[in-house]
Short mmCIF file of C-alpha atoms and ligand atoms in Angstrom, two decimals:
data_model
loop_
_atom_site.label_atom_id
_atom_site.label_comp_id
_atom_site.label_asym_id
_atom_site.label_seq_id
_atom_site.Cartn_x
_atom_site.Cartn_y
_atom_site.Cartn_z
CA UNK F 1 30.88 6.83 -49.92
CA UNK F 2 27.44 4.79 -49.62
CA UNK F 3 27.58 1.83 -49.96
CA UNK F 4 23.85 -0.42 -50.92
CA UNK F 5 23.90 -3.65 -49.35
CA UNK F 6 22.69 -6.89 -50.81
CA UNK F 7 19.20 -7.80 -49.20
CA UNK F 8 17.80 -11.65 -49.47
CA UNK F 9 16.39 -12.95 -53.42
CA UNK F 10 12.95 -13.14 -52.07
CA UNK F 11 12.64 -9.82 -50.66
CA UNK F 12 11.05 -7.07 -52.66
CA UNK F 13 13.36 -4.14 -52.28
CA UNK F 14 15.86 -3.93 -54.71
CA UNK F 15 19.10 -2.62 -54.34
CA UNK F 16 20.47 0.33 -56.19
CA UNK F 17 23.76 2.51 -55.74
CA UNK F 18 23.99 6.41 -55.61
CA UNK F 19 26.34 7.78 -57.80
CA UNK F 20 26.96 10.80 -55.76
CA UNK F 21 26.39 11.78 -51.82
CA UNK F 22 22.55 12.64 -50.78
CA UNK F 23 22.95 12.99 -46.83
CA UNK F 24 20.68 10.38 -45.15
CA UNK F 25 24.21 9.09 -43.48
CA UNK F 26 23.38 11.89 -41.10
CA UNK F 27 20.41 10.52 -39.59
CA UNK F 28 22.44 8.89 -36.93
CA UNK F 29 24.23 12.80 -35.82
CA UNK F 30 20.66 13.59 -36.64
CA UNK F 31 19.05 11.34 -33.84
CA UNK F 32 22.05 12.05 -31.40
CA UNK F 33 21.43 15.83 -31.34
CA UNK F 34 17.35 15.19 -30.69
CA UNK F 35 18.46 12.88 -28.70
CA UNK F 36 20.83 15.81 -26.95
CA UNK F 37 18.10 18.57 -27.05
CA UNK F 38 15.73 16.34 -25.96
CA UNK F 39 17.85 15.06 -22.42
CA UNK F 40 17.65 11.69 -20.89
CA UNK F 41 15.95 10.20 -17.84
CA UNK F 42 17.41 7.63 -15.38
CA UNK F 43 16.36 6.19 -12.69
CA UNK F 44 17.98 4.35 -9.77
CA UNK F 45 16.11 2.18 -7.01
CA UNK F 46 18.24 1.36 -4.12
CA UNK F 47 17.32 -1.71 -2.31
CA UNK F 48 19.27 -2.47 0.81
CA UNK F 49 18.74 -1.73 5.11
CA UNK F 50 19.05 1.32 6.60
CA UNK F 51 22.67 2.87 6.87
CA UNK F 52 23.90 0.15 4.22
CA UNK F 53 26.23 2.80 2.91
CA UNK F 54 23.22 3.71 -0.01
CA UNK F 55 22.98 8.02 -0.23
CA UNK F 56 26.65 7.74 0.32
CA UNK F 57 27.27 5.25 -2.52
CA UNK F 58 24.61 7.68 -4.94
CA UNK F 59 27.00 10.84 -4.36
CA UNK F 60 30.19 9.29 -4.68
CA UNK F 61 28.77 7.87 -8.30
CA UNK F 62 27.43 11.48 -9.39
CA UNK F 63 30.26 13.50 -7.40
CA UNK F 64 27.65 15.62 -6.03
CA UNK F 65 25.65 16.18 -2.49
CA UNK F 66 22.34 14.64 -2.79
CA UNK F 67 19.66 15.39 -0.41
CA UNK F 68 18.88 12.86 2.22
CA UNK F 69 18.08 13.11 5.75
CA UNK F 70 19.37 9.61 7.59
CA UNK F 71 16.45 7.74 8.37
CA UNK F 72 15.97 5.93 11.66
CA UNK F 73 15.08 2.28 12.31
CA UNK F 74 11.94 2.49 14.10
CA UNK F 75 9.92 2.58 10.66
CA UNK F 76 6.51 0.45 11.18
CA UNK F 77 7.56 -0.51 7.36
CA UNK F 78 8.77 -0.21 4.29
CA UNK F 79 8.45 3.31 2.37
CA UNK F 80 9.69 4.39 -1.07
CA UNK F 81 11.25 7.88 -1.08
CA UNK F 82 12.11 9.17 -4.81
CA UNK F 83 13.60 12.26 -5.22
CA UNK F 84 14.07 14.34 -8.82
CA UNK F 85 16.76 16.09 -9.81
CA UNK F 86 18.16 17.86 -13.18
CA UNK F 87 21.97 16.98 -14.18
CA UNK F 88 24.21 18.56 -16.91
CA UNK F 89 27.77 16.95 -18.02
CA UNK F 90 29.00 19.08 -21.41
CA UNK F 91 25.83 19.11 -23.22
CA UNK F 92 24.14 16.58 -22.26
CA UNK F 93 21.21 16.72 -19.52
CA UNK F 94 20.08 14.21 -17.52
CA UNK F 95 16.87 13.97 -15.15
CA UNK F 96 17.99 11.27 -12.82
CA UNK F 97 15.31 10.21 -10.11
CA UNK F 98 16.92 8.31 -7.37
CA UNK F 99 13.98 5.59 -5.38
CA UNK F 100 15.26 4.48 -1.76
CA UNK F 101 13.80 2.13 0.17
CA UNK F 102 13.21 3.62 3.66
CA UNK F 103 13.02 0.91 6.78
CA UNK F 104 14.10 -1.75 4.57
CA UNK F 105 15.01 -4.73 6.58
CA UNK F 106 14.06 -2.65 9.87
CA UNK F 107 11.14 -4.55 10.98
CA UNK F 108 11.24 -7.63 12.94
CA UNK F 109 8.51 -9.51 10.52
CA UNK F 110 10.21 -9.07 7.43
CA UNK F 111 8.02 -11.30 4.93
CA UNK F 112 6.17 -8.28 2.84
CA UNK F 113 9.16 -6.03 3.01
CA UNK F 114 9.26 -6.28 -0.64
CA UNK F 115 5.85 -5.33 -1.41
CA UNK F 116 5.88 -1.83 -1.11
CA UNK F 117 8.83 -1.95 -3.39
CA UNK F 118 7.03 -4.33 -5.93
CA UNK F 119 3.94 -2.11 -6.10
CA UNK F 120 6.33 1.15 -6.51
CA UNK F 121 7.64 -0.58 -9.72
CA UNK F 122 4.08 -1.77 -11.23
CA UNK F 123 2.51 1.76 -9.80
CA UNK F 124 5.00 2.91 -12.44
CA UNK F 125 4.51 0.59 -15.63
CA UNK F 126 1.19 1.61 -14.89
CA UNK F 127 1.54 5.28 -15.22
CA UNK F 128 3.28 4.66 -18.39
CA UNK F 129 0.66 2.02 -19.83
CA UNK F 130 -2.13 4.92 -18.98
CA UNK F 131 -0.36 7.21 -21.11
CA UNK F 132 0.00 4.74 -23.89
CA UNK F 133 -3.22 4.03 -23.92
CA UNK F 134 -4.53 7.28 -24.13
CA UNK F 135 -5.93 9.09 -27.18
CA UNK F 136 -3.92 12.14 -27.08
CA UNK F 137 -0.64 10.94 -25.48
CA UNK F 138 2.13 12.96 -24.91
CA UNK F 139 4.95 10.68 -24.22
CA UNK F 140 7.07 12.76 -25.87
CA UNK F 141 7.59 14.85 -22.74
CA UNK F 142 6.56 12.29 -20.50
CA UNK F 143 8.57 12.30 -17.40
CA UNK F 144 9.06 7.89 -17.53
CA UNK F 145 9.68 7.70 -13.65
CA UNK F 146 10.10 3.49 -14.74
CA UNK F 147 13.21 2.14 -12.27
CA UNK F 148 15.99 1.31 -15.24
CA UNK F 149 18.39 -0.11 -12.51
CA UNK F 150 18.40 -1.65 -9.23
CA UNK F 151 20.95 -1.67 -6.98
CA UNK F 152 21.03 -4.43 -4.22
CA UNK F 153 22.98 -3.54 -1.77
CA UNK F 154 24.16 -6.63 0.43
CA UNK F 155 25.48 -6.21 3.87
CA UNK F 156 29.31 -7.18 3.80
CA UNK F 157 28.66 -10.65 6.38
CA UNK F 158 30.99 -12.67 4.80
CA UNK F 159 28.79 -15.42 5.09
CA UNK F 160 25.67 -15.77 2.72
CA UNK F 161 22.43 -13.82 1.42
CA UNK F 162 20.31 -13.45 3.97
CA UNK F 163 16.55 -15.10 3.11
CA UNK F 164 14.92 -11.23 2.94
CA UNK F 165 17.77 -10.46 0.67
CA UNK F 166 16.83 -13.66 -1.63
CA UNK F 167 12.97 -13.11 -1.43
CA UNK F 168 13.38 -9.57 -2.44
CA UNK F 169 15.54 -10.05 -5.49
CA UNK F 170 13.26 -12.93 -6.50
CA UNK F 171 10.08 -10.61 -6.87
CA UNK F 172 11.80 -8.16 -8.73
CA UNK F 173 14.25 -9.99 -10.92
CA UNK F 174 10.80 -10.20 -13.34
CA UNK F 175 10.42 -6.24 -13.21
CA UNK F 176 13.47 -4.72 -13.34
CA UNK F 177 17.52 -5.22 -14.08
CA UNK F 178 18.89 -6.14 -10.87
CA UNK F 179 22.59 -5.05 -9.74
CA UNK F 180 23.87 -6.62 -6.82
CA UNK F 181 26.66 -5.32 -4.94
CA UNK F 182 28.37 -5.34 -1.69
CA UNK F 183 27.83 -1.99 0.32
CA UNK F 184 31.22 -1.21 2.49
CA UNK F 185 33.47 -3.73 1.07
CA UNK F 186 36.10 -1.93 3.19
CA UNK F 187 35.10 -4.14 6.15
CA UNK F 188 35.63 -7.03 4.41
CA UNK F 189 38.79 -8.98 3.92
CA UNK F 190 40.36 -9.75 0.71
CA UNK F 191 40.29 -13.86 1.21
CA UNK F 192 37.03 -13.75 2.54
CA UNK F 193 35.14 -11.26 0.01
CA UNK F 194 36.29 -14.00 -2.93
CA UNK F 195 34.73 -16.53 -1.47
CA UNK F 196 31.81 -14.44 -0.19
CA UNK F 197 31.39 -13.60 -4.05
CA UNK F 198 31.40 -17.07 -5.17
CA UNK F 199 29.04 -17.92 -2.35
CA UNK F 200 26.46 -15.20 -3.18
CA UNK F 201 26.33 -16.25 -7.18
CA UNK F 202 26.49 -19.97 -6.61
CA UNK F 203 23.05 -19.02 -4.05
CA UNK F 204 21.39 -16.69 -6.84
CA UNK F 205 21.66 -19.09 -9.50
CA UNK F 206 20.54 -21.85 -7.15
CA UNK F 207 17.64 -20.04 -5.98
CA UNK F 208 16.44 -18.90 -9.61
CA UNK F 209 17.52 -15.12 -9.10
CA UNK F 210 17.92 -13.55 -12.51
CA UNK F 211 20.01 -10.88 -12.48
CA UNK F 212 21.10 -8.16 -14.71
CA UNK F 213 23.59 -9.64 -17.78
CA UNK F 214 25.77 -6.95 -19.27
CA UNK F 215 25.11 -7.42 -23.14
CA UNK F 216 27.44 -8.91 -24.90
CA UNK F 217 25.80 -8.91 -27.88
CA UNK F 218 27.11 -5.66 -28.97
CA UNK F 219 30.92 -5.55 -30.33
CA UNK F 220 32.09 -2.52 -28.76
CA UNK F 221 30.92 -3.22 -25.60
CA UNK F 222 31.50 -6.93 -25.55
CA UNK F 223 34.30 -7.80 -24.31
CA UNK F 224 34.58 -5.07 -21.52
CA UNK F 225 30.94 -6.79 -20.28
CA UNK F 226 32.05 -9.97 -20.34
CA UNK F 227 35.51 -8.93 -17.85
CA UNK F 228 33.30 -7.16 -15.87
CA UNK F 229 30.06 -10.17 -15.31
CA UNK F 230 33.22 -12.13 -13.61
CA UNK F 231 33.43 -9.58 -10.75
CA UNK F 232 29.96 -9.59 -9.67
CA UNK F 233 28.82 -8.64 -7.22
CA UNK F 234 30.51 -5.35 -7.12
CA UNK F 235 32.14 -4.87 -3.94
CA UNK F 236 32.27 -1.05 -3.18
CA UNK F 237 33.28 1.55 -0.97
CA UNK F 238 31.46 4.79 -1.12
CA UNK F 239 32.77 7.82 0.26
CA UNK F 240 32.52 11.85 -0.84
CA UNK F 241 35.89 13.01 1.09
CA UNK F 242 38.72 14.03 -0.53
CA UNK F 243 41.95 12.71 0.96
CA UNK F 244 45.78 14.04 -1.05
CA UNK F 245 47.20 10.70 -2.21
CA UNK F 246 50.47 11.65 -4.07
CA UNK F 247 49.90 14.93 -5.39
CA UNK F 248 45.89 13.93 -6.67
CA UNK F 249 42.95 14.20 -4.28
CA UNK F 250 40.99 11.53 -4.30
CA UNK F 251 38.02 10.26 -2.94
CA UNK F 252 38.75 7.96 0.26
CA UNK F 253 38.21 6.78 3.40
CA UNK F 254 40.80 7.46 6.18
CA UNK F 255 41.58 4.82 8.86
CA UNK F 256 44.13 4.92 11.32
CA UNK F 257 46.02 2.04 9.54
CA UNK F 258 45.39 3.46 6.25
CA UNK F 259 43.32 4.46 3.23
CA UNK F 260 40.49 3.53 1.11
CA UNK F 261 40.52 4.65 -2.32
CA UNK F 262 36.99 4.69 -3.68
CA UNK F 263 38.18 4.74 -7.41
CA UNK F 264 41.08 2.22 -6.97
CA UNK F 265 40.57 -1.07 -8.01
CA UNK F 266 42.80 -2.70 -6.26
CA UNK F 267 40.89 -1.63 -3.38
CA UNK F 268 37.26 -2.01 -4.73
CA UNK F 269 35.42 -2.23 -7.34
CA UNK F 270 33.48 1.20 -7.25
CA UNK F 271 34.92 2.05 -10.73
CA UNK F 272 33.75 -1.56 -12.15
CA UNK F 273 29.37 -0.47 -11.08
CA UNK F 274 30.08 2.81 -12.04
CA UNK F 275 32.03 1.44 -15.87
CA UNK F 276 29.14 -0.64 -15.85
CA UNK F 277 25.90 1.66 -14.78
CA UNK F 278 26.76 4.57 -16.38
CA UNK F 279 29.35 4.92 -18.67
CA UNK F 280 28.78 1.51 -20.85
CA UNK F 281 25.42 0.17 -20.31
CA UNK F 282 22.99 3.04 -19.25
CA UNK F 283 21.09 3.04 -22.13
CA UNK F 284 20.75 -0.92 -22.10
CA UNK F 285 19.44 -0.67 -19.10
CA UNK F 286 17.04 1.97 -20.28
CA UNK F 287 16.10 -0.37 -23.26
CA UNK F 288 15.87 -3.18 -21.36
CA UNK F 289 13.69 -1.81 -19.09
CA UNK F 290 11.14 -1.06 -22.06
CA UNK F 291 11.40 -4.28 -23.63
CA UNK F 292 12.04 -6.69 -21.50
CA UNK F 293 10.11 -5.81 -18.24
CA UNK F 294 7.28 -2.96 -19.32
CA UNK F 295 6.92 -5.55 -21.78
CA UNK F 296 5.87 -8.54 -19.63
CA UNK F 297 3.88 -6.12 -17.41
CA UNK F 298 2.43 -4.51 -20.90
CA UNK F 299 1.15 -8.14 -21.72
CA UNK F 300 -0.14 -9.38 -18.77
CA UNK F 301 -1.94 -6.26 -18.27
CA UNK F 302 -3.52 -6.24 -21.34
CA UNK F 303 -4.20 -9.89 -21.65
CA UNK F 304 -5.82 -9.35 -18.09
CA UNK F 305 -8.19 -6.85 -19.95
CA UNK F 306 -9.30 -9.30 -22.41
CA UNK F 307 -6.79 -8.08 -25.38
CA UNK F 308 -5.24 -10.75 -27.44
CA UNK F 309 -3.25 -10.86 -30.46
CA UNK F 310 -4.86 -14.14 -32.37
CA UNK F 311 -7.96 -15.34 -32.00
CA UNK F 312 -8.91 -19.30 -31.87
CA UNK F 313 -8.56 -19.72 -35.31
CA UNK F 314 -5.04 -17.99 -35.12
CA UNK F 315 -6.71 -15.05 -36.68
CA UNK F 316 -5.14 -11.58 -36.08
CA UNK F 317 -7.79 -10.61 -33.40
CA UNK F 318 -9.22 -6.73 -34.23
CA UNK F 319 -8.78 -4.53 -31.20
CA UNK F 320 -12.19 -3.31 -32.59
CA UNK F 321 -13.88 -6.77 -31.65
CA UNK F 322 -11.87 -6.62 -28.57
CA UNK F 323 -13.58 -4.03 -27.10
CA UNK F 324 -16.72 -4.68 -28.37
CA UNK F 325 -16.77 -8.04 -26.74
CA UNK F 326 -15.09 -6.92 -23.35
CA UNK F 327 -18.00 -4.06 -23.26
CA UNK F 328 -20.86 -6.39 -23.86
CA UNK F 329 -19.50 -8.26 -21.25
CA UNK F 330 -18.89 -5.35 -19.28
CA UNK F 331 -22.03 -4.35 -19.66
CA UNK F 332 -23.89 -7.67 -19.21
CA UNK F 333 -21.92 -8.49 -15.81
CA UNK F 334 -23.24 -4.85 -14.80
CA UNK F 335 -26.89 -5.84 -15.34
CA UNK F 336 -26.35 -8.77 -13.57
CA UNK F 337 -24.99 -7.29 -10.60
CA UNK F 338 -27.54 -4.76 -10.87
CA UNK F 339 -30.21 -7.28 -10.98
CA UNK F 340 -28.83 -9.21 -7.72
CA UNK F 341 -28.74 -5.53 -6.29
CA UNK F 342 -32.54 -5.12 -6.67
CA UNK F 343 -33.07 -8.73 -5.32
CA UNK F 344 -31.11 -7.92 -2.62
CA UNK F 345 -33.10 -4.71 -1.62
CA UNK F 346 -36.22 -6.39 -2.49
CA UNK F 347 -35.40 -8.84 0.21
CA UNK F 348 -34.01 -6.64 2.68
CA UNK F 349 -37.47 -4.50 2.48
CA UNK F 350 -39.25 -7.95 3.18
CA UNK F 351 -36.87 -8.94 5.93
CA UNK F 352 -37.53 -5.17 7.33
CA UNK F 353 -41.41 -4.99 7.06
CA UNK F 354 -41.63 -8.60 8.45
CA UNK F 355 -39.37 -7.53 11.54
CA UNK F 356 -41.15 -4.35 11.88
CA UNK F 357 -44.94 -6.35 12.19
CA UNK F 358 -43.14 -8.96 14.49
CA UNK F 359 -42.37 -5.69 16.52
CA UNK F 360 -45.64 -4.22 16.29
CA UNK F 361 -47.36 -7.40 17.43
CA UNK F 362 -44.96 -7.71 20.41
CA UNK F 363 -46.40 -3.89 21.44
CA UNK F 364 -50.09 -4.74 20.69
CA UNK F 365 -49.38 -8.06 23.55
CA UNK F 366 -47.61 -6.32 25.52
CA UNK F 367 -50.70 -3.24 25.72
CA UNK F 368 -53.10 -5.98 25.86
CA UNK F 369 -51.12 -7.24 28.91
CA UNK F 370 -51.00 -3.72 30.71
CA UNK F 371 -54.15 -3.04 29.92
CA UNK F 372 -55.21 -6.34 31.83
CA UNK F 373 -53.50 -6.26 34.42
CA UNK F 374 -54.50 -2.41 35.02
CA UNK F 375 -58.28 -3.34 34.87
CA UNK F 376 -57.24 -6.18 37.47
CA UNK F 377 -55.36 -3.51 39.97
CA UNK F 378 -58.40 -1.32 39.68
CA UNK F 379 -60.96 -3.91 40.43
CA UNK F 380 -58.72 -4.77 43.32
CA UNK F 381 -58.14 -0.88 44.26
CA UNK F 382 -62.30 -0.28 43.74
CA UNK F 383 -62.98 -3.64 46.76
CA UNK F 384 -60.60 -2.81 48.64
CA UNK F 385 -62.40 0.93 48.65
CA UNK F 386 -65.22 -0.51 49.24
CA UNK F 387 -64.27 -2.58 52.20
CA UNK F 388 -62.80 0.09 53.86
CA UNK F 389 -65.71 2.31 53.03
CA UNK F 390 -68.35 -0.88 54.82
CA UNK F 391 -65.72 -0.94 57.70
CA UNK F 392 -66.50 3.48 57.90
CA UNK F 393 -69.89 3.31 58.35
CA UNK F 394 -69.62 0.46 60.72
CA UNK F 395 -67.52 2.44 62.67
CA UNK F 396 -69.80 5.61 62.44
CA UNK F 397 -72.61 3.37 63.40
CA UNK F 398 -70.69 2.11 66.05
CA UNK F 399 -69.69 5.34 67.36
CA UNK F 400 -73.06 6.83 67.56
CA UNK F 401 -74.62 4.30 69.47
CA UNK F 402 -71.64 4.59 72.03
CA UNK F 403 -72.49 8.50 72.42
CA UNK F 404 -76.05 7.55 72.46
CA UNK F 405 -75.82 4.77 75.56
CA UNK F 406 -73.27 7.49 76.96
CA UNK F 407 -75.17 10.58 77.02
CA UNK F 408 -78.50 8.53 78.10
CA UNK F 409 -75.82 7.64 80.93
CA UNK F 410 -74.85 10.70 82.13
CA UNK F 411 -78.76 11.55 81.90
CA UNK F 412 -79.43 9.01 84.51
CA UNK F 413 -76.48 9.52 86.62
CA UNK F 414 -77.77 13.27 86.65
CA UNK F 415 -81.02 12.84 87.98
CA UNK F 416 -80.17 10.74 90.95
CA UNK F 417 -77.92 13.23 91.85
CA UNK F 418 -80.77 15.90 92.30
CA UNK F 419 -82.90 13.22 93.88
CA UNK F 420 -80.43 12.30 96.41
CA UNK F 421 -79.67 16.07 96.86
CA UNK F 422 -83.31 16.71 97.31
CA UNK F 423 -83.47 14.12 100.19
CA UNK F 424 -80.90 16.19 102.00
CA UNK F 425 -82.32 19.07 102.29
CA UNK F 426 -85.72 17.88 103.23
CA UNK F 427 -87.01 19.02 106.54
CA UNK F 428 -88.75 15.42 107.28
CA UNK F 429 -85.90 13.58 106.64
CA UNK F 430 -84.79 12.14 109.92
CA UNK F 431 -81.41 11.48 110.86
CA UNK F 432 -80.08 8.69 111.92
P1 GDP A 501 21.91 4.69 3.92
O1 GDP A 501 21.00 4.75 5.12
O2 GDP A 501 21.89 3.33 3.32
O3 GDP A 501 21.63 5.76 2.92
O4 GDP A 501 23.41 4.88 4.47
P2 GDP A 501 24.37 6.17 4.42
O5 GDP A 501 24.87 6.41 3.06
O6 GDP A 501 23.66 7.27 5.12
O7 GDP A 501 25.59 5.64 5.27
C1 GDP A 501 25.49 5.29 6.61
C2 GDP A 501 26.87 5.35 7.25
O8 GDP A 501 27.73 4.42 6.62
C3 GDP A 501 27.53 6.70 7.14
O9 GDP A 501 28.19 6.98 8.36
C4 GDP A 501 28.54 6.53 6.02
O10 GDP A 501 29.67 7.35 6.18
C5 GDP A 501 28.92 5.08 6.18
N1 GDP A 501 29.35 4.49 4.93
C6 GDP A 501 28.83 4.72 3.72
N2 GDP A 501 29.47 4.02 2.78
C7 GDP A 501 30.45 3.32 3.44
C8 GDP A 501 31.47 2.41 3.01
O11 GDP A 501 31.61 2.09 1.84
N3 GDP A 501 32.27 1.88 3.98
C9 GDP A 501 32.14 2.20 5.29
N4 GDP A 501 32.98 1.64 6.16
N5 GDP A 501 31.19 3.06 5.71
C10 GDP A 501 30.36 3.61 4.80
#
C-alpha cells in the first residue's frame, strides 16, 4: 500500500494519499534493471613492491587467471600497468580494470615513487572532468577508468610501515579510498601480526593517513562495517590452488607442516577484504570516489580556472561572466606576451645588426692591415730587386773589363812570341 509521508509546515508540497495502487513503487526494480543492462565498472589500483603477493591476491578475489607477466626489479622507476577486462556473475556484468604499480619500491632513491601513481589518478579525474565539460558528452557510455579502491599492500615485517609506505598513502589518502592490508600474512605469526596491526594504525593515525572508513551510516550494512574497521589492516593470504580439505577443495597454500586456507578466517582474513571490497561496500566505494575525491579534484580544478560559485558580494556568480572575464583576461595576458614577443625580436634584430657592423668593421681593419703590410713587402721586394739588379750590371761591367785587360793580354804576350821567334831564325844573329 503507499503510504504519503508528512513533509515539514513550511514546505510547499502538500501531502496527499492514493486511494488505489499507480506503480511509481517500481522505480527502484526500475533503476536496478538499467542499472543491470547497463553493467558496472570497477577499478582496483594495487600499490605495494614487486612480488608482494599482488596478481596473486587479484585472482584469488575474482577466482579467475588474470594476465600478468612477473615483473623484474631492475625497473629505472615506477610504471602503472592497467589492464581491462569484461566479467559476468548471473546477470550482472562487470568491466573491472585492475592498475598495478610496476617497480614500486624497486629503486634505491625512493622519494617520487609515488608520483607516477599520483599523476595516474589525476590523469584520470581529468579524463572524466574533459568529458563533463564538454558540449555533447556522452558519459553515459563513458568507460570511468577513475581508481574506486586502493589496495596497499604492506610487506608482512612485523615491525612498522616503512617511510615509502607512509609517504605514499599520504599523497593519495586525498584522491582515492585507501585499503591497507598485509600481503602474505602466512609468514607472519599470530602474536606478532596483533601487535603489528595495532602498530601500523596507531602510525597512520599519527602520521595523518586517512584511510578508507566502511560506512556505517547505512543500517543494513552497519553493523557488519563496524566488526570489520576493528580488523584492519586485512591480513591475507592469496593463493589460486586448490588443495581437498575434508571432502571440499579449497583454495590453500601447502607447507610441509601444514595448510593455509585462503577463505578461513581463522587463518586470515582474505574473506574480511573480500566481505568488505566487493560484496558490501563496492558501490560506496564507487560513490565515494565521485563525491568525495573527483569532487575535491573537480573544485580545485575549476577554481584553478577562475570558476567560482559566489562572487564578493556572495552573489551566485554566472558561469556566463565567468568566462567572459577569464577570456578577457585570456586574451589581454596574450597581447601582452605578444607585445614582449615583438620587443624581444625588435631587440634581438638590434643586438644582431650591431654585432654584424662590429664584424664588418673588424674585416674592413683587418683589409686595411693586409693591404699595408702588402704594399710594405712589395716596396721591400721592388729594393731589394733593384739592388740586386745595381749589383748585375756591376758585375757585367766588371766582367767585361776583365776580358778586355785579358784579351789585350794575350795580344801582347802574342807578339813577343813572333818577335822572339823572328830573332831565331835570323841569319845575323850571332851565337853566343
Ligand atoms: P606481485 O609481483 O606483487 O604481483 O606478486 P605475485 O602475485 O606475482 O607473487 C609473487 C610470489 O609470491 C609468487 O611466488 C606467489 O606464489 C607468492 N605469493 C603470493 N601471495 C602469497 C601469500 O599470500 N603468501 C605467500 N607465502 N606467498 C605468496
Amino acid at each position: 500500500m503507499a503510504v504519503a509521508v508528512e513533509r515539514p509546515a513550511n514546505d510547499e508540497l502538500r501531502n496527499l494519499s492514493l486511494s488505489g495502487h499507480v506503480g511509481f513503487d517500481s522505480l527502484p526494480d526500475q533503476l536496478v534493471n538499467k542499472s543491470t543492462s547497463q553493467g558496472f565498472c570497477f577499478n582496483i589500483l594495487c600499490v605495494g613492491e614487486t612480488g608482494i603477493g599482488k596478481s596473486t591476491l587479484m585472482d584469488t578475489l575474482f577466482n579467475t587467471k588474470f594476465e600478468s607477466d612477473p615483473a623484474t626489479h631492475n625497473e629505472p622507476g615506477v610504471r602503472l600497468k592497467a589492464r581491462s577486462y569484461e566479467l559476468q556473475e548471473s546477470n550482472v556484468r562487470l568491466k573491472l580494470t585492475i592498475v598495478d604499480t610496476v617497480g614500486f619500491g624497486d629503486q634505491i632513491n625512493k622519494d617520487d615513487s609515488y608520483k607516477p601513481i599520483v599523476e595516474y589518478i589525476d590523469t584520470q579525474f581529468e579524463a572524466y572532468l574533459q568529458e563533463e565539460l564538454k558540449i555533447k558528452r556522452s558519459l553515459f557510455n563513458y568507460h570511468d577508468t577513475r581508481i574506486h579502491a586502493c589496495l596497499y599492500f604492506i610487506a608482512p615485517t612485523g615491525h612498522s610501515l616503512k617511510s615509502l609506505d607512509l609517504v605514499t598513502m599520504k599523497k593519495l589518502d586525498s584522491k582515492v579510498n585507501i585499503i591497507p592490508i598485509i600481503a602474505k600474512a602466512d609468514t607472519i605469526a599470530k602474536n606478532e601480526l596483533h601487535k603489528f596491526k595495532s602498530k601500523i594504525m596507531s602510525e597512520l593515525v599519527s602520521n595523518g593517513v586517512q584511510i578508507y572508513q566502511f560506512p556505517t551510516d547505512e543500517e543494513t550494512v552497519a553493523e557488519i562495517n563496524a566488526t570489520m574497521s576493528v580488523h584492519l589492516p586485512f591480513a591475507v593470504v592469496g593463493s589460486t590452488e586448490e588443495v581437498k580439505i575434508g571432502n571440499k577443495m579449497s583454495k590453500a597454500r601447502q607447507y610441509p607442516w601444514g595448510v593455509v586456507q585462503v577463505e578461513n578466517e581463522n587463518h586470515c582474513d582474505f574473506v574480511k577484504l573480500r566481505e568488505m571490497l566487493i560484496r558490501v561496500n563496492m558501490e560506496d566505494l564507487r560513490e565515494q570516489t565521485h563525491t568525495r575525491h573527483y569532487e575535491l579534484y573537480r573544485r580545485c580544478k575549476l577554481e584553478e580556472m577562475g570558476f567560482k560559485d559566489t562572487d564578493p558580494d556572495s552573489k551566485p556568480f554566472s558561469l556566463q561572466e565567468t568566462y567572459e572575464a577569464k577570456r578577457n583576461e585570456f586574451l589581454g595576458e596574450l597581447q601582452k606576451k605578444e607585445e614582449e614577443m615583438r620587443q624581444m625580436f625588435v631587440m634581438r634584430v638590434k643586438e644582431k645588426e650591431a654585432e654584424l657592423k662590429e664584424a664588418e668593421k673588424d674585416l674592413h681593419e683587418k683589409f686595411d692591415h693586409l693591404k699595408r703590410t702588402h704594399q710594405e713587402e712589395k716596396k721591400k721586394v721592388d729594393d731589394k730587386k733593384k739592388e740586386l739588379e745595381e749589383e748585375l750590371s756591376n758585375f757585367q761591367k766588371k766582367k767585361a773589363a776583365a776580358q778586355l785587360l785579358q784579351s789585350q793580354a794575350q795580344q801582347a804576350g802574342s807578339q813577343q812570341t813572333k818577335k822572339d821567334k823572328d830573332k831565331k831564325n835570323s841569319p845575323w844573329l850571332c851565337t853566343e
